Coordinates of C-alpha atoms (C1' of nucleotides) in Angstrom, one line a residue:
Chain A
X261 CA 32.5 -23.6 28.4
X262 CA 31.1 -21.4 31.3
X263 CA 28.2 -23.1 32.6
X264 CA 27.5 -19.5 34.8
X265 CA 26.3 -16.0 33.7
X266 CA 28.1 -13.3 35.5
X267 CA 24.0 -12.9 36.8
X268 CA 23.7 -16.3 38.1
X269 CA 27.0 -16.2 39.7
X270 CA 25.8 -12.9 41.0
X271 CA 22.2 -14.5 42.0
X272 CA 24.2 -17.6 43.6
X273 CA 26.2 -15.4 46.2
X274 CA 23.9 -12.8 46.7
X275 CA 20.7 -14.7 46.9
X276 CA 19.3 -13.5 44.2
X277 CA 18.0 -10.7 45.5
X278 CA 20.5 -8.4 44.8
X279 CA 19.6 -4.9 44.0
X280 CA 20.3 -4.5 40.1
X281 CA 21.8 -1.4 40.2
X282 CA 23.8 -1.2 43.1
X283 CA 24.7 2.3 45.4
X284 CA 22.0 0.4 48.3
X285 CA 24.2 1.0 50.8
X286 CA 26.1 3.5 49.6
X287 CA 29.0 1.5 50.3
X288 CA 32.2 1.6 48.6
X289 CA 33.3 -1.7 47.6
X290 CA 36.9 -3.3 46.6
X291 CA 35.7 -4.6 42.9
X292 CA 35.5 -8.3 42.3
X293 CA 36.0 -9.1 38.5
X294 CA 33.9 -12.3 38.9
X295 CA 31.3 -9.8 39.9
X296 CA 29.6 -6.7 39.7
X297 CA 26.6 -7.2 41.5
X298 CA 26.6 -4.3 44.2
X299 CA 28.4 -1.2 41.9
X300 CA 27.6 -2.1 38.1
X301 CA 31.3 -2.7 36.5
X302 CA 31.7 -3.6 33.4
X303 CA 34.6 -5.1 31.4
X304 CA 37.1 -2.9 30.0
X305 CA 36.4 -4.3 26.5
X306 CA 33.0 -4.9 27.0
X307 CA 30.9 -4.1 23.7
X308 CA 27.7 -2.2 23.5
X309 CA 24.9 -3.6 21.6
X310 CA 22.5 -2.5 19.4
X311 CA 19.3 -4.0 19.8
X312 CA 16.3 -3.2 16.8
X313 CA 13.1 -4.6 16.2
X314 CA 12.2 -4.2 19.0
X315 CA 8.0 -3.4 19.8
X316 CA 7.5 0.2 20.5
X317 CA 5.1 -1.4 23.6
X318 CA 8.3 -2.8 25.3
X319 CA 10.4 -0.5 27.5
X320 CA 13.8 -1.4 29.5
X321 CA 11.7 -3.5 32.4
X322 CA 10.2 -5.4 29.8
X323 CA 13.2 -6.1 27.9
X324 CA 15.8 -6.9 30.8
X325 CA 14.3 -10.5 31.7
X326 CA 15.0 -11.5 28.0
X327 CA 18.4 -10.3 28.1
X328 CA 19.5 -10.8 31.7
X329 CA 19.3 -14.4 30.6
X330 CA 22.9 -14.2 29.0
X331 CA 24.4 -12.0 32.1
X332 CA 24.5 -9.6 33.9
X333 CA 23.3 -6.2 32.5
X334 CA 25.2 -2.9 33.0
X335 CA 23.0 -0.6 30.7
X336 CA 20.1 -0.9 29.5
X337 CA 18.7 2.1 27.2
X338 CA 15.8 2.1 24.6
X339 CA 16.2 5.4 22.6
X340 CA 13.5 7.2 22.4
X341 CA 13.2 10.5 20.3
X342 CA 14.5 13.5 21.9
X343 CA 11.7 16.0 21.8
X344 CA 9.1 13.6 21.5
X345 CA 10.0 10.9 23.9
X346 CA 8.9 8.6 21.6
X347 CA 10.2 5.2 21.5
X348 CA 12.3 4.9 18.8
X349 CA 12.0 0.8 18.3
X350 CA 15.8 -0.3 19.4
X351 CA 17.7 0.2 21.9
X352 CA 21.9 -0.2 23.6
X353 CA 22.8 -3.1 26.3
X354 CA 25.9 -3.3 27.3
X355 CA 26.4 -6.0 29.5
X356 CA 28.9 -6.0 32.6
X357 CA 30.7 -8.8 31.1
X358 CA 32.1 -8.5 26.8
X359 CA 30.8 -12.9 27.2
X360 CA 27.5 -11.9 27.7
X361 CA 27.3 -9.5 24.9
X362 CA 28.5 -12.2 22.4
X363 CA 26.8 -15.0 23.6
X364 CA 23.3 -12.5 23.2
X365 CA 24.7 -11.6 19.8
X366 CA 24.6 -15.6 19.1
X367 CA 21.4 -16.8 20.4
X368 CA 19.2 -13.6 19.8
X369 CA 20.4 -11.9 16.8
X370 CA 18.3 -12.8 13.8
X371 CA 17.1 -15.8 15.8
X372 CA 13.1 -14.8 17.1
X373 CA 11.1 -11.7 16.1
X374 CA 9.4 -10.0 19.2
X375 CA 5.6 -10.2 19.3
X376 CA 3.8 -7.6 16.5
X377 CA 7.6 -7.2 15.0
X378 CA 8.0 -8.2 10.9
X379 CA 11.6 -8.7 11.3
X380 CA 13.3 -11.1 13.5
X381 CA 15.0 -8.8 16.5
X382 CA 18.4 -7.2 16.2
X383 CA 21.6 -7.8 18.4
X384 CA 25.1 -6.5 17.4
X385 CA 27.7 -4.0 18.0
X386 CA 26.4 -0.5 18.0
X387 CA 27.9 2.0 15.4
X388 CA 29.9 3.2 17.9
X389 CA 31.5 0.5 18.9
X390 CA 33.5 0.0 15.1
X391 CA 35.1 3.7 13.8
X392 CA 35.5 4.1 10.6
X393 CA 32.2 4.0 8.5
X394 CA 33.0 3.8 4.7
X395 CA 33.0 0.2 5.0
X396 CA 29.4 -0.2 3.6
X397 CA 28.4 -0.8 0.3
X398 CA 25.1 -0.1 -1.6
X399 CA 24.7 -2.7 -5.2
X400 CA 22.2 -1.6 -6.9
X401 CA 20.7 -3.2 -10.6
X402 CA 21.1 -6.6 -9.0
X403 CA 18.3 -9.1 -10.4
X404 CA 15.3 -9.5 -8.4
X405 CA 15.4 -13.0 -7.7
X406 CA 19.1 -12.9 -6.6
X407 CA 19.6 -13.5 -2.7
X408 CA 21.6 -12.9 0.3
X409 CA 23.8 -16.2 -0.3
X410 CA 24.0 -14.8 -4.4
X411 CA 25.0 -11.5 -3.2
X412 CA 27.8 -12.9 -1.0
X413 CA 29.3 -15.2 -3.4
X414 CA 29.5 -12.3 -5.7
X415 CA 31.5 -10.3 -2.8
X416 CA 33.4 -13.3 -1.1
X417 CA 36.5 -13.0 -2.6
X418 CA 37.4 -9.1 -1.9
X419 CA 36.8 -9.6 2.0
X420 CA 35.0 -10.4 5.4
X421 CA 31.7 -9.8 4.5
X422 CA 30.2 -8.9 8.1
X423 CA 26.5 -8.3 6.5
X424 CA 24.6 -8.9 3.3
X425 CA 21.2 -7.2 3.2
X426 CA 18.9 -7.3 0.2
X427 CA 16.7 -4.5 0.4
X428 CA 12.7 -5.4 0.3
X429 CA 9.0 -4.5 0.1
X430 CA 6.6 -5.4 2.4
X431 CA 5.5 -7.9 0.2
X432 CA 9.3 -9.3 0.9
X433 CA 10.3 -9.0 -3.5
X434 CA 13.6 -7.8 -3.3
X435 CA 13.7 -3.7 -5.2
X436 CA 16.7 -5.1 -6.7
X437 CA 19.6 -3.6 -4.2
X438 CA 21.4 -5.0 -1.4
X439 CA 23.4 -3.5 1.3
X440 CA 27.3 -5.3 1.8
X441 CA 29.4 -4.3 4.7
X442 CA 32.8 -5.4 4.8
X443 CA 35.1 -5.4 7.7
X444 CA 37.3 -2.5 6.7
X445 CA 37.6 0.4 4.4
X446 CA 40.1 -1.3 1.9
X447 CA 37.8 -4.3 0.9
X448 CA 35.4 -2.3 0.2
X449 CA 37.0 -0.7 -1.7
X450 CA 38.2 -3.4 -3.6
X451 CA 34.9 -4.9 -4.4
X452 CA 34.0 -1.5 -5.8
X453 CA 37.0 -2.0 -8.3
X454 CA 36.3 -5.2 -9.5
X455 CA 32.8 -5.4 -9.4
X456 CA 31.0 -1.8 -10.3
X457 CA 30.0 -1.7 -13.7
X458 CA 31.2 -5.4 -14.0
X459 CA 28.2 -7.3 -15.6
X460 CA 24.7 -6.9 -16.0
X461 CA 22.6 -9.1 -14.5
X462 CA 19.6 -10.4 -16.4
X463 CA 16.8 -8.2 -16.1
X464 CA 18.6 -5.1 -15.0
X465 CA 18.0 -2.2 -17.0
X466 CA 22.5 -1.3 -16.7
X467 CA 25.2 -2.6 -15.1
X468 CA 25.9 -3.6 -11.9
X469 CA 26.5 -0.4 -9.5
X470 CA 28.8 -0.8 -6.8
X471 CA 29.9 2.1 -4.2
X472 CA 29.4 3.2 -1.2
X473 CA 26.3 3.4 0.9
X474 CA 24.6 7.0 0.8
X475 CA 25.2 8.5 4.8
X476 CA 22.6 9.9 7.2
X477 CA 23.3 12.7 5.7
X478 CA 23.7 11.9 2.0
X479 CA 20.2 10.2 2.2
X480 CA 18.2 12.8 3.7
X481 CA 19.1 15.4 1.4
X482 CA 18.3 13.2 -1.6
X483 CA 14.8 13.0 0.0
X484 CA 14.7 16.6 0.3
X485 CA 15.8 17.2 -2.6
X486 CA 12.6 14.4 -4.6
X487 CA 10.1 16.5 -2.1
X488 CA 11.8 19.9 -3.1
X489 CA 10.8 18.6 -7.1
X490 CA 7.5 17.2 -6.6
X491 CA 6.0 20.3 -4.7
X492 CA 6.8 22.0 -7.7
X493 CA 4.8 19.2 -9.4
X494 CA 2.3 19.3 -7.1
X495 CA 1.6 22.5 -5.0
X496 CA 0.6 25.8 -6.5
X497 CA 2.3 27.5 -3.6
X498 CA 5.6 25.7 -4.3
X499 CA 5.0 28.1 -7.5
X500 CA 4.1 31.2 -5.7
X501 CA 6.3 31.0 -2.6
X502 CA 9.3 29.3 -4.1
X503 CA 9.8 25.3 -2.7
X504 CA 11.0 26.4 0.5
X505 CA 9.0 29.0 1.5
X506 CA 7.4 26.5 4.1
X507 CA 10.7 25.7 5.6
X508 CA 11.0 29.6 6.3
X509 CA 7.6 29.0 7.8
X510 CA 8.8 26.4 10.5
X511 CA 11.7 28.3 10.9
X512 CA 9.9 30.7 12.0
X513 CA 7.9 28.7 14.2
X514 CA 10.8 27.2 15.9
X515 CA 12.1 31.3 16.2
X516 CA 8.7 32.0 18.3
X517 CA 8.9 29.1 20.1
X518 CA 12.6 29.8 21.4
X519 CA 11.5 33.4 22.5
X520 CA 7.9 32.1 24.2
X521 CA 10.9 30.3 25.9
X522 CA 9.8 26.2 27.4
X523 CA 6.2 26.1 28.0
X524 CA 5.6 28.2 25.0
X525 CA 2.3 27.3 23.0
X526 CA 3.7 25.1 20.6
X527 CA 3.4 21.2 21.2
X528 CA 6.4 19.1 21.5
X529 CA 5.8 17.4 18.2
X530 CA 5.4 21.0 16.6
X531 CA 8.7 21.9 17.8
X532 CA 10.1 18.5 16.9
X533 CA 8.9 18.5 13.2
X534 CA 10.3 22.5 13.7
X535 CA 13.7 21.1 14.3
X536 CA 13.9 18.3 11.6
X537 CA 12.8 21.1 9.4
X538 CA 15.6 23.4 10.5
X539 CA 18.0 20.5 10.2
X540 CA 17.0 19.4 6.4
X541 CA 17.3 23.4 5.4
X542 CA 20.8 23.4 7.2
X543 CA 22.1 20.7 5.5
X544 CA 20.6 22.1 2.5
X545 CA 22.8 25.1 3.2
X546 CA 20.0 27.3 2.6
X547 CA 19.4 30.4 5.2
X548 CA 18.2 30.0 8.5
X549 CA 16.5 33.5 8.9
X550 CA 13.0 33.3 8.0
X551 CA 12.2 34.3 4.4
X552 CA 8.7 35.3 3.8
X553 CA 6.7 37.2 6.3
X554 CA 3.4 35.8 6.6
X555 CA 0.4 36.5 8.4
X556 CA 1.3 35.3 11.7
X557 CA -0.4 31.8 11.3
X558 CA 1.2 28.3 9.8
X559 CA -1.4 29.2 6.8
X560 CA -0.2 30.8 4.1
X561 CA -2.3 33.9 2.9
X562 CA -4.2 34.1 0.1
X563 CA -5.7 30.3 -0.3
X564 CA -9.3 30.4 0.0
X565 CA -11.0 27.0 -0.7
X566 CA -12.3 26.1 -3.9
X567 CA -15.9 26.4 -5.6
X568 CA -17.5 22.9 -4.8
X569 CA -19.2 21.8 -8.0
X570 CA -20.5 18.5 -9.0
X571 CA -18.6 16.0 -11.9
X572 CA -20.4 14.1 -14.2
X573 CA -17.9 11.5 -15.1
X574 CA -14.4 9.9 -13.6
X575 CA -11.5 12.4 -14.0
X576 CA -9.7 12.0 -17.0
X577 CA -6.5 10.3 -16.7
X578 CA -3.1 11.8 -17.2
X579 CA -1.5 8.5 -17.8
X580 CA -2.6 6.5 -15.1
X581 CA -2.1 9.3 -12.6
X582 CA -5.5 10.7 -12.4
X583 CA -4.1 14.6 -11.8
X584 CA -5.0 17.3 -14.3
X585 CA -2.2 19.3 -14.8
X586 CA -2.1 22.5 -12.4
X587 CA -3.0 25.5 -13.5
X588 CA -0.6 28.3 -13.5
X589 CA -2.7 30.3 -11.6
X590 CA -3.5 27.8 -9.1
X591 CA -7.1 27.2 -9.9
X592 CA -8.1 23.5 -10.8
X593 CA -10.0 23.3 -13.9
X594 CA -13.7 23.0 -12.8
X595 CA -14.7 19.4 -14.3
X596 CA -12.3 18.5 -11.6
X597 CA -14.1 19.4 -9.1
X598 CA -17.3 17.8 -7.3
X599 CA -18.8 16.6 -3.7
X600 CA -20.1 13.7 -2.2
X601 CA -22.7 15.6 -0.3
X602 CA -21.5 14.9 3.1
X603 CA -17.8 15.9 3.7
X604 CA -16.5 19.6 3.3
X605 CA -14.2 18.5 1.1
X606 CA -15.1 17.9 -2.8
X607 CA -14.2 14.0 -2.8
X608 CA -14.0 12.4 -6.2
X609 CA -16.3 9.1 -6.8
X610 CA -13.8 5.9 -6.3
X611 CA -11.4 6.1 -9.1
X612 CA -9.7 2.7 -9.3
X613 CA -5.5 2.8 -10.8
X614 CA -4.7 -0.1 -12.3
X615 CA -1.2 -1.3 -12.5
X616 CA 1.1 -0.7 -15.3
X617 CA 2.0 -3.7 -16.1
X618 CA 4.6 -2.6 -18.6
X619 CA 6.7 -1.1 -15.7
X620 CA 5.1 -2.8 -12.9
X621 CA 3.6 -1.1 -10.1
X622 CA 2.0 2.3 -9.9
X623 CA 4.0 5.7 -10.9
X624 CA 2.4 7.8 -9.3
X625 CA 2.5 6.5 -6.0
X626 CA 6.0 7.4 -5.7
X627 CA 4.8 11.2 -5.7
X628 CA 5.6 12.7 -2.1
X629 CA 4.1 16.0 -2.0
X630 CA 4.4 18.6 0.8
X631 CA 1.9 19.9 2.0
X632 CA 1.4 23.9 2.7
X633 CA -2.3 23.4 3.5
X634 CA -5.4 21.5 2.6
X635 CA -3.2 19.5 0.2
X636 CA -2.0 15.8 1.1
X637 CA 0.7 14.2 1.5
X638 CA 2.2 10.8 -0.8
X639 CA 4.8 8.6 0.0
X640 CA 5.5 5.7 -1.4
X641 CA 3.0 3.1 -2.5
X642 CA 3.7 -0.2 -2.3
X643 CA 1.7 -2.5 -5.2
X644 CA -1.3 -3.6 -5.4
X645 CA -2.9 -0.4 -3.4
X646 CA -6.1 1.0 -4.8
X647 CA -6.4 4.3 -5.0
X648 CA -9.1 5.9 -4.0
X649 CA -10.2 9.5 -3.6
X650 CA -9.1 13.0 -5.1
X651 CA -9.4 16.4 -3.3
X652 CA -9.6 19.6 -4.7
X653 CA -7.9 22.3 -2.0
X654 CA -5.6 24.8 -3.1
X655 CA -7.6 25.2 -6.2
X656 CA -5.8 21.7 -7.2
X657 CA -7.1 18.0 -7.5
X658 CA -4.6 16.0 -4.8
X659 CA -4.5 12.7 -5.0
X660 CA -5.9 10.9 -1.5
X661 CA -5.2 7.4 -0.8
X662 CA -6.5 4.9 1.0
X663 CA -4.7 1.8 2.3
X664 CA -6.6 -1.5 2.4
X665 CA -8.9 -1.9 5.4
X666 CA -7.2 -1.6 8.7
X667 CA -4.5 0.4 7.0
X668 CA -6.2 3.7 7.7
X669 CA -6.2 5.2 11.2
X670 CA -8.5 8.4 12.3
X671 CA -7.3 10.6 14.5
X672 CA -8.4 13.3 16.8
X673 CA -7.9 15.7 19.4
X674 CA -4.4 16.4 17.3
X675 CA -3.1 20.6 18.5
X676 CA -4.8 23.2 16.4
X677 CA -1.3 23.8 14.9
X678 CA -0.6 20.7 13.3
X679 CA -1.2 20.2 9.6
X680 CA -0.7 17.3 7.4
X681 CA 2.8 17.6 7.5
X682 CA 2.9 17.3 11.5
X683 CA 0.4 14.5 11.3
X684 CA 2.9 12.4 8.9
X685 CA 5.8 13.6 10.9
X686 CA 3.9 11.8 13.5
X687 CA 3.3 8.7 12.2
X688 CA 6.2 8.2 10.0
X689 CA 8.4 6.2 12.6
X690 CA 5.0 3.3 12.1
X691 CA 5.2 2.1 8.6
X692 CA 5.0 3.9 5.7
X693 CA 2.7 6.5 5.5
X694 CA 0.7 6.9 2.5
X695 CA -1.2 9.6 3.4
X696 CA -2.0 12.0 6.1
X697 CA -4.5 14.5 6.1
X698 CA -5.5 17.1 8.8
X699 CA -9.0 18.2 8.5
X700 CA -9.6 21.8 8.3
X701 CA -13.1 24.0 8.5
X702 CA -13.6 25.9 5.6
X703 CA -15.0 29.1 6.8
X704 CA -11.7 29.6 8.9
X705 CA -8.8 27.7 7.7
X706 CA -8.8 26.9 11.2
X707 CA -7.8 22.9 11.8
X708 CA -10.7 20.7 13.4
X709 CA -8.3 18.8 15.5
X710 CA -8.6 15.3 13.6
X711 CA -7.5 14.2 10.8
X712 CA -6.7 10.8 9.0
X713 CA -3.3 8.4 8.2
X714 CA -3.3 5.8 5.8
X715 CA -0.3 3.1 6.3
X716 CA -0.1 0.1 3.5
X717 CA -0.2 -2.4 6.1
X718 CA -2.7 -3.1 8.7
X719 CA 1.0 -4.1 11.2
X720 CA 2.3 -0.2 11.1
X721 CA -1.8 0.8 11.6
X722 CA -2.0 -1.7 14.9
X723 CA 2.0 0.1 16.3
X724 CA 0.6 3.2 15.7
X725 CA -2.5 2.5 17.2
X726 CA -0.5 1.1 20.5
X727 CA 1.8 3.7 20.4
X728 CA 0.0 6.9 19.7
X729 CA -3.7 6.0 21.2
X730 CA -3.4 8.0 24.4
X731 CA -0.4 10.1 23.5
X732 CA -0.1 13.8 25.5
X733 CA 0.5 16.5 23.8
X734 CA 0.0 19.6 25.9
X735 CA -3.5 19.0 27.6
X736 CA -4.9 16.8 25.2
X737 CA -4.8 13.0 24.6
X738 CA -4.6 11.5 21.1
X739 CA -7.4 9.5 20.1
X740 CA -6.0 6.9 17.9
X741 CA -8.0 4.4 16.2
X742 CA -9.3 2.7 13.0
X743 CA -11.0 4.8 10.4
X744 CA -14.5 3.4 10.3
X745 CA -14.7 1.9 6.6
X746 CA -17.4 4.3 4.7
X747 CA -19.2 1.7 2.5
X748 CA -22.0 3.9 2.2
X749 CA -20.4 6.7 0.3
X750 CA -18.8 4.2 -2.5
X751 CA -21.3 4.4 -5.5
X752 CA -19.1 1.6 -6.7
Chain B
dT632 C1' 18.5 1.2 -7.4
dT633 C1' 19.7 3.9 -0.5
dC634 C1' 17.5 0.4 4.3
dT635 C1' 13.9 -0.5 10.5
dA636 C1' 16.4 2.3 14.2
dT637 C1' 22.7 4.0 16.3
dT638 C1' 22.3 7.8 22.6

DNA sequence: TTCTATT
C-alpha cells in the first residue's frame, strides 16, 4: 500500500541529505508524524528488532544501508560483549516507524544469509519486546528425519506456533530435538499435556519429551555442572583441589584485579573470562570468597611436568577413547608417555578413532575438560573428526584434537596470563571449539604467549581469523592465523 | 535430547 518509506519521504523533502541523526542545529522542532528526519522520533508502538547472523566484520555503518532500505532508522545497535567489546554477531533496530520494522521482518528475516554467515540472517521482535517467557518449548526424542513442517503438524492444534526450530549439526542432521514457541503461556502448556510422553517416535530410544525450554540460566548450570563431572574424569587436580578449586582461583583474580583498580595488569579478556567465572560459581551458589590460597600465580603449586620417555606402540584403547585411566596419584603410567623429538610436549604418534558405529559418532568427543594447567580443553566433536594427538602434562595423557585442515588456528602474542581456558573463552563465540591449548615452557611454567584452537569447521576458523587477527589486548596485537599443517611429523 | 546471539 505505501509506495514511501518514512526515509524516502524524509530524503524527498529534505533532499536527501539530511543529517541521520538530527540535533544539527540544535533546533527545537514541532514534530511531524510523517517525519522524523531532523530529531529521530519514533512511533509509540514501534517494535525493536532483533537482528542475528549477522558477520562479526559488519558494524552499524555497514549494516544501516541494508536496512535503511525499509525506513527510516531510529537505533541502530550491534551488541558487542561488555568487557571485551567484542562483537557479539546480532544486533537491535528499531526503526522510527513500527511499518518499517514489519516490512524488514518480511523481506529480510530468513530470506538471504549475509556474506561468510551459515544461517540465513535474523529479523524479529527482540525478547524484550514480548513479556512473559515460558512460552517456549524444548521436544526432545523426536526422529531424526522428522522436520520443521512434521514438528508443526504435531503442535498445530494446541496453538499459534510463532517458531519451530529443529536443532542441528553442522553437518545440518537434525540431534533429534526441536525448539516450539507458542504465542502464550497457556498453549504451551497445553501441548505439554497432550503431547509429553505421548508416542514414541520410530527410532527414539523413549517417548516423546515435551516441556519447557531450559533458561539462560537453567542451561548454563547444566554445562557447569557436565564440566564440574568430567574434570573429575579428567584432571588430577580436580582430585586434589576439589572441582572448583579453579573457580576460587579466578575469583581471586577478579579480587586483585578490583583492588589494582582499572588499568590493573590483568587483560580485559582475563577479567572477562574472571567475571563469567564469578557468574557460573554464583549461580552455582557456591562461595564467592576465594578458597584455596595459592602461590600467587594462575598455576597451581605442586605440578611439575612429566618424565618425557619414548612409546613403542599406539596407546592402548580404553574403549575407543584412547585415555588410560588416571592414576590416583596423578602420575600417568609411563608406556603412556613419549616425544616426537621436536615439541616440548610428549605428543603421541597419530592415533586414528574410528566411529562407533553401534552408537554413532564418537564418545569421547563429548568430554569437555577444564583445564588447570598444561591440560586441554574438549568440547564437543562433531562426526567424522579424526583425532589426532595425546599429551601427557599433569602426569596425565589428554586427549589433543585436531580439526580437519583449516580448522586449526595458531595463535600468538596471547598475555602471559592466559591459559587454555582463556584461550577457549576467546574463541568460543567462533564455532565450536574443539580444542585450545596455550603453550607453556617447561622450565618455568611460565606461558610462551601462543598457543593453538582447533574449530570443526574451516567457517568458525576464517570469523575468528577476521575477528581476532589484530585484536588489542593491553600492548600487544593478536596474531591470528592458520596453524601451518605439520606433515612432516606424521609417521603415518 | 537444550539452540547462533537478546543491550
Amino acid at each position: 500500500m505505501a509506495t514511501l518509506t518514512n526515509g524516502q519521504v524524509d530524503a524527498a523533502v529534505h533532499g536527501g541529505a539530511a543529517s541521520t541523526n538530527g540535533l544539527v542545529n540544535g533546533i527545537s522542532h514541532t514534530h511531524s508524524p510523517a517525519s522524523c528526519a531532523t530529531i529521530p522520533m519514533k512511533d509509540h508502538d514501534a517494535i525493536k528488532l532483533f537482528i542475528g547472523q549477522i558477520p562479526r566484520n559488519l558494524d552499524e555503518k555497514d549494516l544501516r544501508p541494508l536496512f535503511e532500505e525499509f525506513g527510516k532508522i531510529y537505533e541502530l545497535t550491534v551488541l558487542k560483549d561488555r568487557f571485551t567489546g567484542m562483537h557479539k554477531g546480532c544486533a537491535f533496530l528499531t526503526y522510527c516507524a513500527r511499518e518499517s520494522a514489519l516490512k524488514a521482518q518480511n523481506a529480510l528475516h530468513e530470506q538471504k544469509t549475509l556474506p561468510g554467515m551459515n544461517r540465513p540472517i535474523q529479523v524479529k521482535p527482540a525478547d524484550s519486546e514480548s513479556r512473559g517467557e515460558d512460552r517456549k518449548l524444548f521436544v526432545g526424542m523426536l526422529n531424526k528425519q522428522q522436520c520443521e513442517d512434521d514438528v508443526r503438524r504435531l503442535f498445530e492444534s494446541f496453538g499459534s506456533i510463532e517458531e519451530c526450530t529443529i536443532l542441528r549439526g553442522p553437518d545440518g542432521n537434525s540431534k533429534g530435538c526441536a525448539f516450539v514457541k507458542y504465542s502464550t503461556h497457556a498453549e504451551a502448556q497445553a501441548a505439554i499435556s497432550a503431547l509429553h510422553g505421548s508416542q514414541t517416535m520410530p527410532g527414539a530410544s523413549s517417548s516423546l519429551v515435551v516441556k519447557f525450554a531450559d533458561t539462560d540460566k537453567e542451561r548454563t548450570i547444566r554445562r557447569m555442572q557436565q564440566m564440574a563431572g568430567q574434570m573429575g574424569i579428567f584432571n588430577p587436580m580436580a582430585l586434589q583441589f576439589g572441582a572448583y578449586g579453579a573457580y576460587a582461583q579466578v575469583q581471586q583474580q577478579a579480587a586483585l584485579m578490583a583492588s589494582v583498580g582499572q588499568g590493573g595488569y590483568l587483560s580485559p579478556m582475563a577479567a572477562f573470562a574472571a567475571a563469567q567465572m564469578q557468574h557460573m560459581a554464583t549461580i552455582n551458589g557456591l562461595p564467592g570468597a576465594p578458597m584455596t590460597p595459592t602461590s600467587g600465580g594462575s598455576t597451581p603449586p605442586g605440578i611439575t611436568a612429566p618424565t618425557v620417555t619414548s612409546i613403542q606402540s599406539p596407546i592402548s584403547v580404553n574403549g575407543f577413547t584412547g585415555l588410560p585411566p588416571p592414576q590416583a596419584n596423578g602420575q600417568a603410567p609411563a608406556e603412556a608417555m613419549f616425544t616426537n623429538g621436536i615439541h616440548p610436549y610428549p605428543v603421541l604418534q597419530e592415533v586414528v578413532f574410528r566411529e562407533d558405529s553401534e552408537k554413532g559418532g564418537l564418545g569421547v568427543a563429548q568430554r569437555s575438560c577444564f583445564g588447570v594447567q598444561g591440560s586441554c580443553f574438549l568440547s564437543s566433536l562433531s562426526e567424522g573428526i579424526e583425532l589426532p594427538q595425546t599429551l601427557v602434562s599433569c602426569g596425565v595423557v589428554l586427549l589433543c584434537v585436531s580439526g580437519p585442515e583449516g580448522c586449526n588456528l595458531f595463535i600468538y602474542h596471547l598475555p602471559q596470563e592466559f591459559g587454555d581456558g582463556e584461550l577457549m573463552q576467546m574463541f568460543l563465540p567462533f564455532g565450536n571449539v574443539i580444542s585450545s591449548k596455550v603453550f607453556v615452557d617447561r622450565a618455568t611454567n611460565q606461558s610462551k604467549c601462543f598457543g593453538f584452537v582447533s574449530f570443526d569447521n574451516p567457517g568458525s576458523a576464517q570469523a575468528a581469523i577476521q575477528s581476532m587477527n589484530g585484536f588489542q589486548i593491553g600492548m600487544k596485537r593478536l596474531k591470528v592465523q592458520l596453524k601451518r599443517p605439520k606433515d612432516a611429523n606424521r609417521p603415518y
